[in-house]
PDB file of C-alpha atoms in Angstrom:
ATOM      1  CA  UNK A   1       0.000   0.000   0.000  1.00  0.00           C
ATOM      2  CA  UNK A   2       2.868   2.344   0.706  1.00  0.00           C
ATOM      3  CA  UNK A   3       4.182   1.927  -2.851  1.00  0.00           C
ATOM      4  CA  UNK A   4       0.726   2.536  -4.276  1.00  0.00           C
ATOM      5  CA  UNK A   5       0.304   5.729  -2.258  1.00  0.00           C
ATOM      6  CA  UNK A   6       3.785   6.868  -3.220  1.00  0.00           C
ATOM      7  CA  UNK A   7       3.076   6.077  -6.868  1.00  0.00           C
ATOM      8  CA  UNK A   8      -0.014   8.284  -6.976  1.00  0.00           C
ATOM      9  CA  UNK A   9       1.812  11.113  -5.207  1.00  0.00           C
ATOM     10  CA  UNK A  10       4.449  10.978  -7.953  1.00  0.00           C
ATOM     11  CA  UNK A  11       1.931  10.272 -10.722  1.00  0.00           C
ATOM     12  CA  UNK A  12       2.278  13.723 -12.294  1.00  0.00           C
ATOM     13  CA  UNK A  13       5.939  13.021 -13.092  1.00  0.00           C
ATOM     14  CA  UNK A  14       4.830  10.131 -15.299  1.00  0.00           C
ATOM     15  CA  UNK A  15       1.665  11.522 -16.869  1.00  0.00           C
ATOM     16  CA  UNK A  16       3.312  14.800 -17.818  1.00  0.00           C
ATOM     17  CA  UNK A  17       4.913  12.925 -20.677  1.00  0.00           C
ATOM     18  CA  UNK A  18       3.613  13.391 -24.231  1.00  0.00           C
ATOM     19  CA  UNK A  19       5.063  10.127 -25.511  1.00  0.00           C
ATOM     20  CA  UNK A  20       3.134   8.265 -22.802  1.00  0.00           C
ATOM     21  CA  UNK A  21      -0.297   9.612 -23.622  1.00  0.00           C
ATOM     22  CA  UNK A  22       0.359   9.423 -27.371  1.00  0.00           C
ATOM     23  CA  UNK A  23       1.027   5.685 -27.003  1.00  0.00           C
ATOM     24  CA  UNK A  24      -1.980   5.347 -24.688  1.00  0.00           C
ATOM     25  CA  UNK A  25      -4.232   7.106 -27.210  1.00  0.00           C
ATOM     26  CA  UNK A  26      -3.130   4.995 -30.180  1.00  0.00           C
ATOM     27  CA  UNK A  27      -3.368   1.674 -28.328  1.00  0.00           C
ATOM     28  CA  UNK A  28      -6.825   2.395 -26.897  1.00  0.00           C
ATOM     29  CA  UNK A  29      -7.982   3.599 -30.315  1.00  0.00           C
ATOM     30  CA  UNK A  30      -6.847   0.327 -31.900  1.00  0.00           C
ATOM     31  CA  UNK A  31      -8.389  -1.834 -29.180  1.00  0.00           C
ATOM     32  CA  UNK A  32     -11.682   0.065 -29.290  1.00  0.00           C
ATOM     33  CA  UNK A  33     -11.792  -0.311 -33.096  1.00  0.00           C
ATOM     34  CA  UNK A  34     -11.401  -4.090 -32.684  1.00  0.00           C
ATOM     35  CA  UNK A  35     -14.178  -3.985 -30.058  1.00  0.00           C
ATOM     36  CA  UNK A  36     -16.500  -2.120 -32.458  1.00  0.00           C
ATOM     37  CA  UNK A  37     -15.628  -4.500 -35.314  1.00  0.00           C
ATOM     38  CA  UNK A  38     -16.439  -7.481 -33.111  1.00  0.00           C
ATOM     39  CA  UNK A  39     -19.612  -6.393 -31.299  1.00  0.00           C
ATOM     40  CA  UNK A  40     -20.929  -3.594 -33.558  1.00  0.00           C
ATOM     41  CA  UNK A  41     -22.450  -1.697 -30.577  1.00  0.00           C
ATOM     42  CA  UNK A  42     -23.716   1.106 -32.828  1.00  0.00           C
ATOM     43  CA  UNK A  43     -25.642  -1.333 -35.094  1.00  0.00           C
ATOM     44  CA  UNK A  44     -23.843  -0.010 -38.176  1.00  0.00           C
ATOM     45  CA  UNK A  45     -24.877  -2.983 -40.244  1.00  0.00           C
ATOM     46  CA  UNK A  46     -28.554  -2.220 -39.528  1.00  0.00           C
ATOM     47  CA  UNK A  47     -28.309   1.444 -40.548  1.00  0.00           C
ATOM     48  CA  UNK A  48     -27.706   3.056 -43.913  1.00  0.00           C
ATOM     49  CA  UNK A  49     -24.430   4.935 -44.478  1.00  0.00           C
ATOM     50  CA  UNK A  50     -24.950   8.537 -45.603  1.00  0.00           C
ATOM     51  CA  UNK A  51     -21.840   8.389 -47.716  1.00  0.00           C
ATOM     52  CA  UNK A  52     -20.527   5.742 -50.058  1.00  0.00           C
ATOM     53  CA  UNK A  53     -18.086   4.276 -47.578  1.00  0.00           C
ATOM     54  CA  UNK A  54     -17.680   0.668 -46.410  1.00  0.00           C
ATOM     55  CA  UNK A  55     -19.006   0.006 -42.924  1.00  0.00           C
ATOM     56  CA  UNK A  56     -15.540  -1.125 -41.813  1.00  0.00           C
ATOM     57  CA  UNK A  57     -14.104   2.293 -42.704  1.00  0.00           C
ATOM     58  CA  UNK A  58     -16.905   4.026 -40.803  1.00  0.00           C
ATOM     59  CA  UNK A  59     -16.279   1.817 -37.772  1.00  0.00           C
ATOM     60  CA  UNK A  60     -12.596   2.739 -37.894  1.00  0.00           C
ATOM     61  CA  UNK A  61     -13.690   6.310 -37.213  1.00  0.00           C
ATOM     62  CA  UNK A  62     -14.866   5.394 -33.698  1.00  0.00           C
ATOM     63  CA  UNK A  63     -11.362   4.286 -32.748  1.00  0.00           C
ATOM     64  CA  UNK A  64      -9.793   7.386 -34.312  1.00  0.00           C
ATOM     65  CA  UNK A  65     -12.324   9.588 -32.511  1.00  0.00           C
ATOM     66  CA  UNK A  66     -11.514   7.985 -29.158  1.00  0.00           C
ATOM     67  CA  UNK A  67      -7.747   8.221 -29.706  1.00  0.00           C
ATOM     68  CA  UNK A  68      -8.027  11.932 -30.545  1.00  0.00           C
ATOM     69  CA  UNK A  69     -10.188  12.586 -27.472  1.00  0.00           C
ATOM     70  CA  UNK A  70      -7.731  10.860 -25.143  1.00  0.00           C
ATOM     71  CA  UNK A  71      -4.712  12.647 -26.590  1.00  0.00           C
ATOM     72  CA  UNK A  72      -6.521  16.007 -26.561  1.00  0.00           C
ATOM     73  CA  UNK A  73      -7.556  15.684 -22.901  1.00  0.00           C
ATOM     74  CA  UNK A  74      -4.101  14.620 -21.745  1.00  0.00           C
ATOM     75  CA  UNK A  75      -2.500  17.409 -23.790  1.00  0.00           C
ATOM     76  CA  UNK A  76      -4.988  19.949 -22.419  1.00  0.00           C
ATOM     77  CA  UNK A  77      -4.535  18.987 -18.772  1.00  0.00           C
ATOM     78  CA  UNK A  78      -0.815  18.322 -18.594  1.00  0.00           C
ATOM     79  CA  UNK A  79       0.720  20.376 -21.384  1.00  0.00           C
ATOM     80  CA  UNK A  80      -1.534  23.402 -21.853  1.00  0.00           C
ATOM     81  CA  UNK A  81      -3.136  23.913 -18.440  1.00  0.00           C
ATOM     82  CA  UNK A  82      -0.182  22.548 -16.458  1.00  0.00           C
ATOM     83  CA  UNK A  83      -2.559  20.808 -14.060  1.00  0.00           C
ATOM     84  CA  UNK A  84       0.312  19.278 -12.104  1.00  0.00           C
ATOM     85  CA  UNK A  85       3.425  20.766 -10.635  1.00  0.00           C
ATOM     86  CA  UNK A  86       5.392  20.626  -7.406  1.00  0.00           C
ATOM     87  CA  UNK A  87       2.665  22.502  -5.527  1.00  0.00           C
ATOM     88  CA  UNK A  88      -0.279  20.707  -7.149  1.00  0.00           C
ATOM     89  CA  UNK A  89       0.384  16.994  -6.973  1.00  0.00           C
ATOM     90  CA  UNK A  90      -1.600  14.633  -9.190  1.00  0.00           C
ATOM     91  CA  UNK A  91      -3.705  12.543  -6.797  1.00  0.00           C
ATOM     92  CA  UNK A  92      -5.709   9.346  -7.059  1.00  0.00           C
ATOM     93  CA  UNK A  93      -9.127  10.954  -7.460  1.00  0.00           C
ATOM     94  CA  UNK A  94      -7.756  13.215 -10.213  1.00  0.00           C
ATOM     95  CA  UNK A  95      -6.841  10.071 -12.137  1.00  0.00           C
ATOM     96  CA  UNK A  96     -10.341   8.602 -11.836  1.00  0.00           C
ATOM     97  CA  UNK A  97     -11.976  11.910 -12.812  1.00  0.00           C
ATOM     98  CA  UNK A  98      -9.802  12.069 -15.925  1.00  0.00           C
ATOM     99  CA  UNK A  99     -10.895   8.587 -16.974  1.00  0.00           C
ATOM    100  CA  UNK A 100     -14.559   9.545 -16.451  1.00  0.00           C
ATOM    101  CA  UNK A 101     -13.979  12.652 -18.588  1.00  0.00           C
ATOM    102  CA  UNK A 102     -12.392  10.513 -21.316  1.00  0.00           C
ATOM    103  CA  UNK A 103     -15.365   8.143 -21.358  1.00  0.00           C
ATOM    104  CA  UNK A 104     -17.937  10.946 -21.345  1.00  0.00           C
ATOM    105  CA  UNK A 105     -16.327  13.073 -24.055  1.00  0.00           C
ATOM    106  CA  UNK A 106     -15.432  10.077 -26.237  1.00  0.00           C
ATOM    107  CA  UNK A 107     -18.998   8.760 -25.936  1.00  0.00           C
ATOM    108  CA  UNK A 108     -20.459  12.160 -26.808  1.00  0.00           C
ATOM    109  CA  UNK A 109     -18.337  12.628 -29.920  1.00  0.00           C
ATOM    110  CA  UNK A 110     -18.877   9.003 -30.850  1.00  0.00           C
ATOM    111  CA  UNK A 111     -22.652   9.534 -30.877  1.00  0.00           C
ATOM    112  CA  UNK A 112     -22.290  12.715 -32.971  1.00  0.00           C
ATOM    113  CA  UNK A 113     -20.010  10.864 -35.380  1.00  0.00           C
ATOM    114  CA  UNK A 114     -22.524   8.035 -35.635  1.00  0.00           C
ATOM    115  CA  UNK A 115     -25.400  10.424 -36.451  1.00  0.00           C
ATOM    116  CA  UNK A 116     -23.222  12.221 -38.994  1.00  0.00           C
ATOM    117  CA  UNK A 117     -22.086   9.089 -40.830  1.00  0.00           C
ATOM    118  CA  UNK A 118     -25.203   6.914 -40.633  1.00  0.00           C
ATOM    119  CA  UNK A 119     -28.793   7.554 -41.643  1.00  0.00           C
ATOM    120  CA  UNK A 120     -30.682   6.543 -38.504  1.00  0.00           C
ATOM    121  CA  UNK A 121     -33.908   8.398 -39.346  1.00  0.00           C
ATOM    122  CA  UNK A 122     -36.112   9.913 -36.667  1.00  0.00           C
ATOM    123  CA  UNK A 123     -35.046   8.828 -33.214  1.00  0.00           C
ATOM    124  CA  UNK A 124     -37.459   8.951 -30.274  1.00  0.00           C
ATOM    125  CA  UNK A 125     -36.380  10.221 -26.861  1.00  0.00           C
ATOM    126  CA  UNK A 126     -36.996   6.777 -25.392  1.00  0.00           C
ATOM    127  CA  UNK A 127     -34.422   5.380 -27.823  1.00  0.00           C
ATOM    128  CA  UNK A 128     -31.764   7.685 -26.396  1.00  0.00           C
ATOM    129  CA  UNK A 129     -32.763   6.792 -22.825  1.00  0.00           C
ATOM    130  CA  UNK A 130     -32.999   3.031 -23.193  1.00  0.00           C
ATOM    131  CA  UNK A 131     -30.636   2.303 -26.083  1.00  0.00           C
ATOM    132  CA  UNK A 132     -28.087   5.052 -26.725  1.00  0.00           C
ATOM    133  CA  UNK A 133     -27.122   5.692 -23.077  1.00  0.00           C
ATOM    134  CA  UNK A 134     -26.811   1.979 -22.116  1.00  0.00           C
ATOM    135  CA  UNK A 135     -24.834   1.439 -25.321  1.00  0.00           C
ATOM    136  CA  UNK A 136     -22.442   4.253 -24.421  1.00  0.00           C
ATOM    137  CA  UNK A 137     -22.009   2.733 -20.971  1.00  0.00           C
ATOM    138  CA  UNK A 138     -21.305  -0.644 -22.554  1.00  0.00           C
ATOM    139  CA  UNK A 139     -18.566   0.917 -24.676  1.00  0.00           C
ATOM    140  CA  UNK A 140     -17.239   2.928 -21.715  1.00  0.00           C
ATOM    141  CA  UNK A 141     -16.671  -0.137 -19.540  1.00  0.00           C
ATOM    142  CA  UNK A 142     -14.005  -1.785 -21.766  1.00  0.00           C
ATOM    143  CA  UNK A 143     -12.524   1.648 -22.457  1.00  0.00           C
ATOM    144  CA  UNK A 144     -12.198   2.217 -18.711  1.00  0.00           C
ATOM    145  CA  UNK A 145     -10.673  -1.234 -18.125  1.00  0.00           C
ATOM    146  CA  UNK A 146      -8.266  -0.842 -21.028  1.00  0.00           C
ATOM    147  CA  UNK A 147      -7.147   2.557 -19.722  1.00  0.00           C
ATOM    148  CA  UNK A 148      -6.418   1.117 -16.278  1.00  0.00           C
ATOM    149  CA  UNK A 149      -4.575  -1.926 -17.644  1.00  0.00           C
ATOM    150  CA  UNK A 150      -2.434   0.102 -20.020  1.00  0.00           C
ATOM    151  CA  UNK A 151      -1.684   2.635 -17.337  1.00  0.00           C
ATOM    152  CA  UNK A 152      -0.668  -0.170 -14.971  1.00  0.00           C
ATOM    153  CA  UNK A 153       1.465  -1.783 -17.686  1.00  0.00           C
ATOM    154  CA  UNK A 154       3.253   1.492 -18.302  1.00  0.00           C
ATOM    155  CA  UNK A 155       3.797   2.297 -14.649  1.00  0.00           C
ATOM    156  CA  UNK A 156       5.047  -1.220 -13.889  1.00  0.00           C
ATOM    157  CA  UNK A 157       8.001  -0.383 -16.127  1.00  0.00           C
ATOM    158  CA  UNK A 158       8.362   3.317 -15.386  1.00  0.00           C
ATOM    159  CA  UNK A 159       6.977   4.266 -11.993  1.00  0.00           C
ATOM    160  CA  UNK A 160       8.718   1.439 -10.157  1.00  0.00           C
ATOM    161  CA  UNK A 161      12.012   2.821 -11.394  1.00  0.00           C
ATOM    162  CA  UNK A 162      11.029   6.226 -10.035  1.00  0.00           C
ATOM    163  CA  UNK A 163       9.875   4.668  -6.768  1.00  0.00           C
ATOM    164  CA  UNK A 164      13.072   2.653  -6.378  1.00  0.00           C
ATOM    165  CA  UNK A 165      15.225   5.690  -7.125  1.00  0.00           C
ATOM    166  CA  UNK A 166      13.238   7.858  -4.724  1.00  0.00           C
ATOM    167  CA  UNK A 167      13.270   5.231  -1.975  1.00  0.00           C
ATOM    168  CA  UNK A 168      17.008   4.841  -2.476  1.00  0.00           C
ATOM    169  CA  UNK A 169      17.410   8.601  -2.115  1.00  0.00           C
ATOM    170  CA  UNK A 170      15.307   8.592   1.052  1.00  0.00           C
ATOM    171  CA  UNK A 171      17.324   5.678   2.453  1.00  0.00           C
ATOM    172  CA  UNK A 172      20.591   7.468   1.660  1.00  0.00           C
ATOM    173  CA  UNK A 173      19.368  10.672   3.293  1.00  0.00           C
ATOM    174  CA  UNK A 174      18.264   8.766   6.398  1.00  0.00           C
ATOM    175  CA  UNK A 175      21.623   6.980   6.566  1.00  0.00           C
ATOM    176  CA  UNK A 176      23.518  10.272   6.303  1.00  0.00           C
ATOM    177  CA  UNK A 177      21.299  11.781   8.966  1.00  0.00           C
ATOM    178  CA  UNK A 178      21.756   8.813  11.314  1.00  0.00           C
ATOM    179  CA  UNK A 179      25.545   8.929  10.823  1.00  0.00           C
ATOM    180  CA  UNK A 180      25.766  12.563  11.908  1.00  0.00           C
ATOM    181  CA  UNK A 181      26.626  13.436  15.488  1.00  0.00           C
ATOM    182  CA  UNK A 182      23.877  14.880  17.641  1.00  0.00           C
ATOM    183  CA  UNK A 183      24.061  16.563  21.023  1.00  0.00           C
ATOM    184  CA  UNK A 184      21.911  15.450  23.937  1.00  0.00           C
ATOM    185  CA  UNK A 185      21.556  17.916  26.783  1.00  0.00           C
ATOM    186  CA  UNK A 186      20.483  16.957  30.276  1.00  0.00           C
ATOM    187  CA  UNK A 187      17.229  18.605  31.385  1.00  0.00           C
ATOM    188  CA  UNK A 188      18.386  18.484  35.017  1.00  0.00           C
ATOM    189  CA  UNK A 189      22.039  19.533  35.147  1.00  0.00           C
ATOM    190  CA  UNK A 190      24.482  21.383  32.905  1.00  0.00           C
ATOM    191  CA  UNK A 191      25.644  18.341  30.963  1.00  0.00           C
ATOM    192  CA  UNK A 192      25.873  17.482  27.267  1.00  0.00           C
ATOM    193  CA  UNK A 193      27.019  14.396  25.388  1.00  0.00           C
ATOM    194  CA  UNK A 194      27.614  13.709  21.697  1.00  0.00           C
ATOM    195  CA  UNK A 195      26.335  10.522  20.073  1.00  0.00           C
ATOM    196  CA  UNK A 196      25.988   9.035  16.585  1.00  0.00           C
ATOM    197  CA  UNK A 197      22.503   7.441  16.396  1.00  0.00           C
ATOM    198  CA  UNK A 198      23.501   4.735  13.912  1.00  0.00           C
ATOM    199  CA  UNK A 199      26.281   3.586  16.272  1.00  0.00           C
ATOM    200  CA  UNK A 200      23.999   3.105  19.269  1.00  0.00           C
ATOM    201  CA  UNK A 201      23.660  -0.514  20.330  1.00  0.00           C
ATOM    202  CA  UNK A 202      21.180  -0.044  23.146  1.00  0.00           C
ATOM    203  CA  UNK A 203      20.072   2.450  25.777  1.00  0.00           C
ATOM    204  CA  UNK A 204      19.489   1.506  29.380  1.00  0.00           C
ATOM    205  CA  UNK A 205      17.795   3.304  32.276  1.00  0.00           C
ATOM    206  CA  UNK A 206      19.948   3.309  35.406  1.00  0.00           C
ATOM    207  CA  UNK A 207      18.416   5.202  38.322  1.00  0.00           C
ATOM    208  CA  UNK A 208      18.524   8.947  37.604  1.00  0.00           C
ATOM    209  CA  UNK A 209      20.808   8.355  34.622  1.00  0.00           C
ATOM    210  CA  UNK A 210      20.604   6.869  31.190  1.00  0.00           C
ATOM    211  CA  UNK A 211      23.409   4.675  29.876  1.00  0.00           C
ATOM    212  CA  UNK A 212      23.970   4.857  26.114  1.00  0.00           C
ATOM    213  CA  UNK A 213      26.007   1.962  24.754  1.00  0.00           C
ATOM    214  CA  UNK A 214      27.595   2.580  21.364  1.00  0.00           C
ATOM    215  CA  UNK A 215      29.377  -0.005  19.236  1.00  0.00           C
ATOM    216  CA  UNK A 216      32.734   1.740  19.065  1.00  0.00           C
ATOM    217  CA  UNK A 217      32.824   2.860  22.718  1.00  0.00           C
ATOM    218  CA  UNK A 218      34.173   0.548  25.412  1.00  0.00           C
ATOM    219  CA  UNK A 219      32.254   2.353  28.148  1.00  0.00           C
ATOM    220  CA  UNK A 220      28.686   3.703  28.102  1.00  0.00           C
ATOM    221  CA  UNK A 221      27.971   7.407  28.030  1.00  0.00           C
ATOM    222  CA  UNK A 222      26.014   8.604  31.044  1.00  0.00           C
ATOM    223  CA  UNK A 223      23.442  11.381  30.917  1.00  0.00           C
ATOM    224  CA  UNK A 224      21.376  12.712  33.800  1.00  0.00           C
ATOM    225  CA  UNK A 225      17.943  12.243  32.261  1.00  0.00           C
ATOM    226  CA  UNK A 226      15.031   9.859  32.083  1.00  0.00           C
ATOM    227  CA  UNK A 227      14.704   7.121  29.478  1.00  0.00           C
ATOM    228  CA  UNK A 228      11.534   8.785  28.195  1.00  0.00           C
ATOM    229  CA  UNK A 229      13.383  12.054  27.669  1.00  0.00           C
ATOM    230  CA  UNK A 230      16.053  10.338  25.546  1.00  0.00           C
ATOM    231  CA  UNK A 231      13.414   8.413  23.594  1.00  0.00           C
ATOM    232  CA  UNK A 232      11.698  11.665  22.633  1.00  0.00           C
ATOM    233  CA  UNK A 233      14.991  13.135  21.394  1.00  0.00           C
ATOM    234  CA  UNK A 234      15.633  10.032  19.268  1.00  0.00           C
ATOM    235  CA  UNK A 235      12.041   9.584  18.013  1.00  0.00           C
ATOM    236  CA  UNK A 236      12.997  10.407  14.405  1.00  0.00           C
ATOM    237  CA  UNK A 237      15.356   7.420  14.305  1.00  0.00           C
ATOM    238  CA  UNK A 238      12.833   4.621  13.819  1.00  0.00           C
ATOM    239  CA  UNK A 239      15.479   1.890  14.102  1.00  0.00           C
ATOM    240  CA  UNK A 240      15.757   2.560  17.842  1.00  0.00           C
ATOM    241  CA  UNK A 241      12.772   0.874  19.479  1.00  0.00           C
ATOM    242  CA  UNK A 242      11.663   0.098  23.000  1.00  0.00           C
ATOM    243  CA  UNK A 243      12.026  -3.538  24.012  1.00  0.00           C
ATOM    244  CA  UNK A 244      11.751  -3.334  27.792  1.00  0.00           C
ATOM    245  CA  UNK A 245      10.633  -0.746  30.324  1.00  0.00           C
ATOM    246  CA  UNK A 246      14.324  -0.045  30.960  1.00  0.00           C
ATOM    247  CA  UNK A 247      15.772  -0.630  27.480  1.00  0.00           C
ATOM    248  CA  UNK A 248      15.759   0.688  23.928  1.00  0.00           C
ATOM    249  CA  UNK A 249      17.612  -1.282  21.241  1.00  0.00           C
ATOM    250  CA  UNK A 250      18.970  -0.544  17.772  1.00  0.00           C
ATOM    251  CA  UNK A 251      17.329  -3.169  15.534  1.00  0.00           C
ATOM    252  CA  UNK A 252      20.134  -2.837  12.975  1.00  0.00           C
ATOM    253  CA  UNK A 253      22.632  -4.149  15.518  1.00  0.00           C
ATOM    254  CA  UNK A 254      20.763  -7.307  16.519  1.00  0.00           C
ATOM    255  CA  UNK A 255      22.879 -10.366  15.794  1.00  0.00           C
ATOM    256  CA  UNK A 256      20.950 -13.215  17.408  1.00  0.00           C
ATOM    257  CA  UNK A 257      18.238 -14.021  19.928  1.00  0.00           C
ATOM    258  CA  UNK A 258      17.301 -16.756  22.325  1.00  0.00           C
ATOM    259  CA  UNK A 259      14.376 -17.507  24.611  1.00  0.00           C
ATOM    260  CA  UNK A 260      10.630 -17.703  24.026  1.00  0.00           C
ATOM    261  CA  UNK A 261       7.627 -15.409  23.898  1.00  0.00           C
ATOM    262  CA  UNK A 262       7.785 -14.947  27.678  1.00  0.00           C
ATOM    263  CA  UNK A 263      11.319 -13.572  27.631  1.00  0.00           C
ATOM    264  CA  UNK A 264      13.783 -13.002  24.823  1.00  0.00           C
ATOM    265  CA  UNK A 265      17.463 -12.081  25.081  1.00  0.00           C
ATOM    266  CA  UNK A 266      19.102 -10.228  22.202  1.00  0.00           C
ATOM    267  CA  UNK A 267      22.755 -10.470  21.268  1.00  0.00           C
ATOM    268  CA  UNK A 268      24.131  -7.369  19.549  1.00  0.00           C
ATOM    269  CA  UNK A 269      27.046  -6.982  17.173  1.00  0.00           C
ATOM    270  CA  UNK A 270      30.239  -6.101  19.017  1.00  0.00           C
ATOM    271  CA  UNK A 271      28.671  -6.279  22.499  1.00  0.00           C
ATOM    272  CA  UNK A 272      28.893  -8.818  25.277  1.00  0.00           C
ATOM    273  CA  UNK A 273      25.869  -7.848  27.364  1.00  0.00           C
ATOM    274  CA  UNK A 274      22.543  -9.220  26.200  1.00  0.00           C
ATOM    275  CA  UNK A 275      19.486  -7.004  25.979  1.00  0.00           C
ATOM    276  CA  UNK A 276      16.199  -8.345  27.381  1.00  0.00           C
ATOM    277  CA  UNK A 277      12.851  -8.126  25.596  1.00  0.00           C
ATOM    278  CA  UNK A 278       9.957  -8.208  28.051  1.00  0.00           C
ATOM    279  CA  UNK A 279       6.690 -10.021  27.340  1.00  0.00           C
ATOM    280  CA  UNK A 280       4.749  -6.785  26.782  1.00  0.00           C
ATOM    281  CA  UNK A 281       7.114  -5.714  23.964  1.00  0.00           C
ATOM    282  CA  UNK A 282       7.523  -9.097  22.272  1.00  0.00           C
ATOM    283  CA  UNK A 283       4.946  -8.371  19.553  1.00  0.00           C
ATOM    284  CA  UNK A 284       6.685  -5.084  18.767  1.00  0.00           C
ATOM    285  CA  UNK A 285      10.163  -6.586  18.454  1.00  0.00           C
ATOM    286  CA  UNK A 286       9.431  -9.967  16.815  1.00  0.00           C
ATOM    287  CA  UNK A 287       8.677  -8.568  13.305  1.00  0.00           C
ATOM    288  CA  UNK A 288      12.178  -7.085  13.203  1.00  0.00           C
ATOM    289  CA  UNK A 289      13.722 -10.367  14.285  1.00  0.00           C
ATOM    290  CA  UNK A 290      12.054 -12.253  11.421  1.00  0.00           C
TER     291      UNK A 290
END
């Protein structure tokens, strides 16, 4: 779900691409032409052409009409009107509304084209209500499905590359941030210590102090503060989680575990002391251990 949400947030980067919606227009036009050839939803073979043209040529016009509508709408929204930019992100409901617009406009022009090319005689209002509208809906359904499938096919190749690149950038930024030194200041006395979050093995409450054990340090750093106070200062580093009422552990440093659901002991890289996981925090820690 996270990838899907991220994809729609970045959707405008993909749709604002003329080659994409040109391909989309042509493919849907071809598929819709095949659909009209196969099912003849406009009953062309029952009507009389106004011009001396084969029915197959007239039916080809429906596909061309649809392709032009799709390309025109995409060009209008993303090239002319600049509907998406850094401040106006293309969202999920925008995508659905665009598809509805494509179906509505394509159906409208398709009906006009049909009346222009075929001699249908006098048409009663009831015919429009009970035949023309249901027929347009019938044509809209495959058009809608085709649009979604083609869009998914395109984004499987393109958007995943964008997502991977963006996630890699985010991961790199987080790594750089976690490798930078930060200063923790005691709320009680005039005391400060420097730590590198990514190097923390675990944090332990010890009376009025907190002991911070880092991988490269032989001795823990002591700070006059509560465990809750330290946890708030390190809240942005999601790899440091609470595993016991007196302990926080860096999940990236976990080497092994032993015990059962009642009590687990964690072995950390480069550290001799084992870190306990209490029963109440087992469900929180276990997913990281798997």
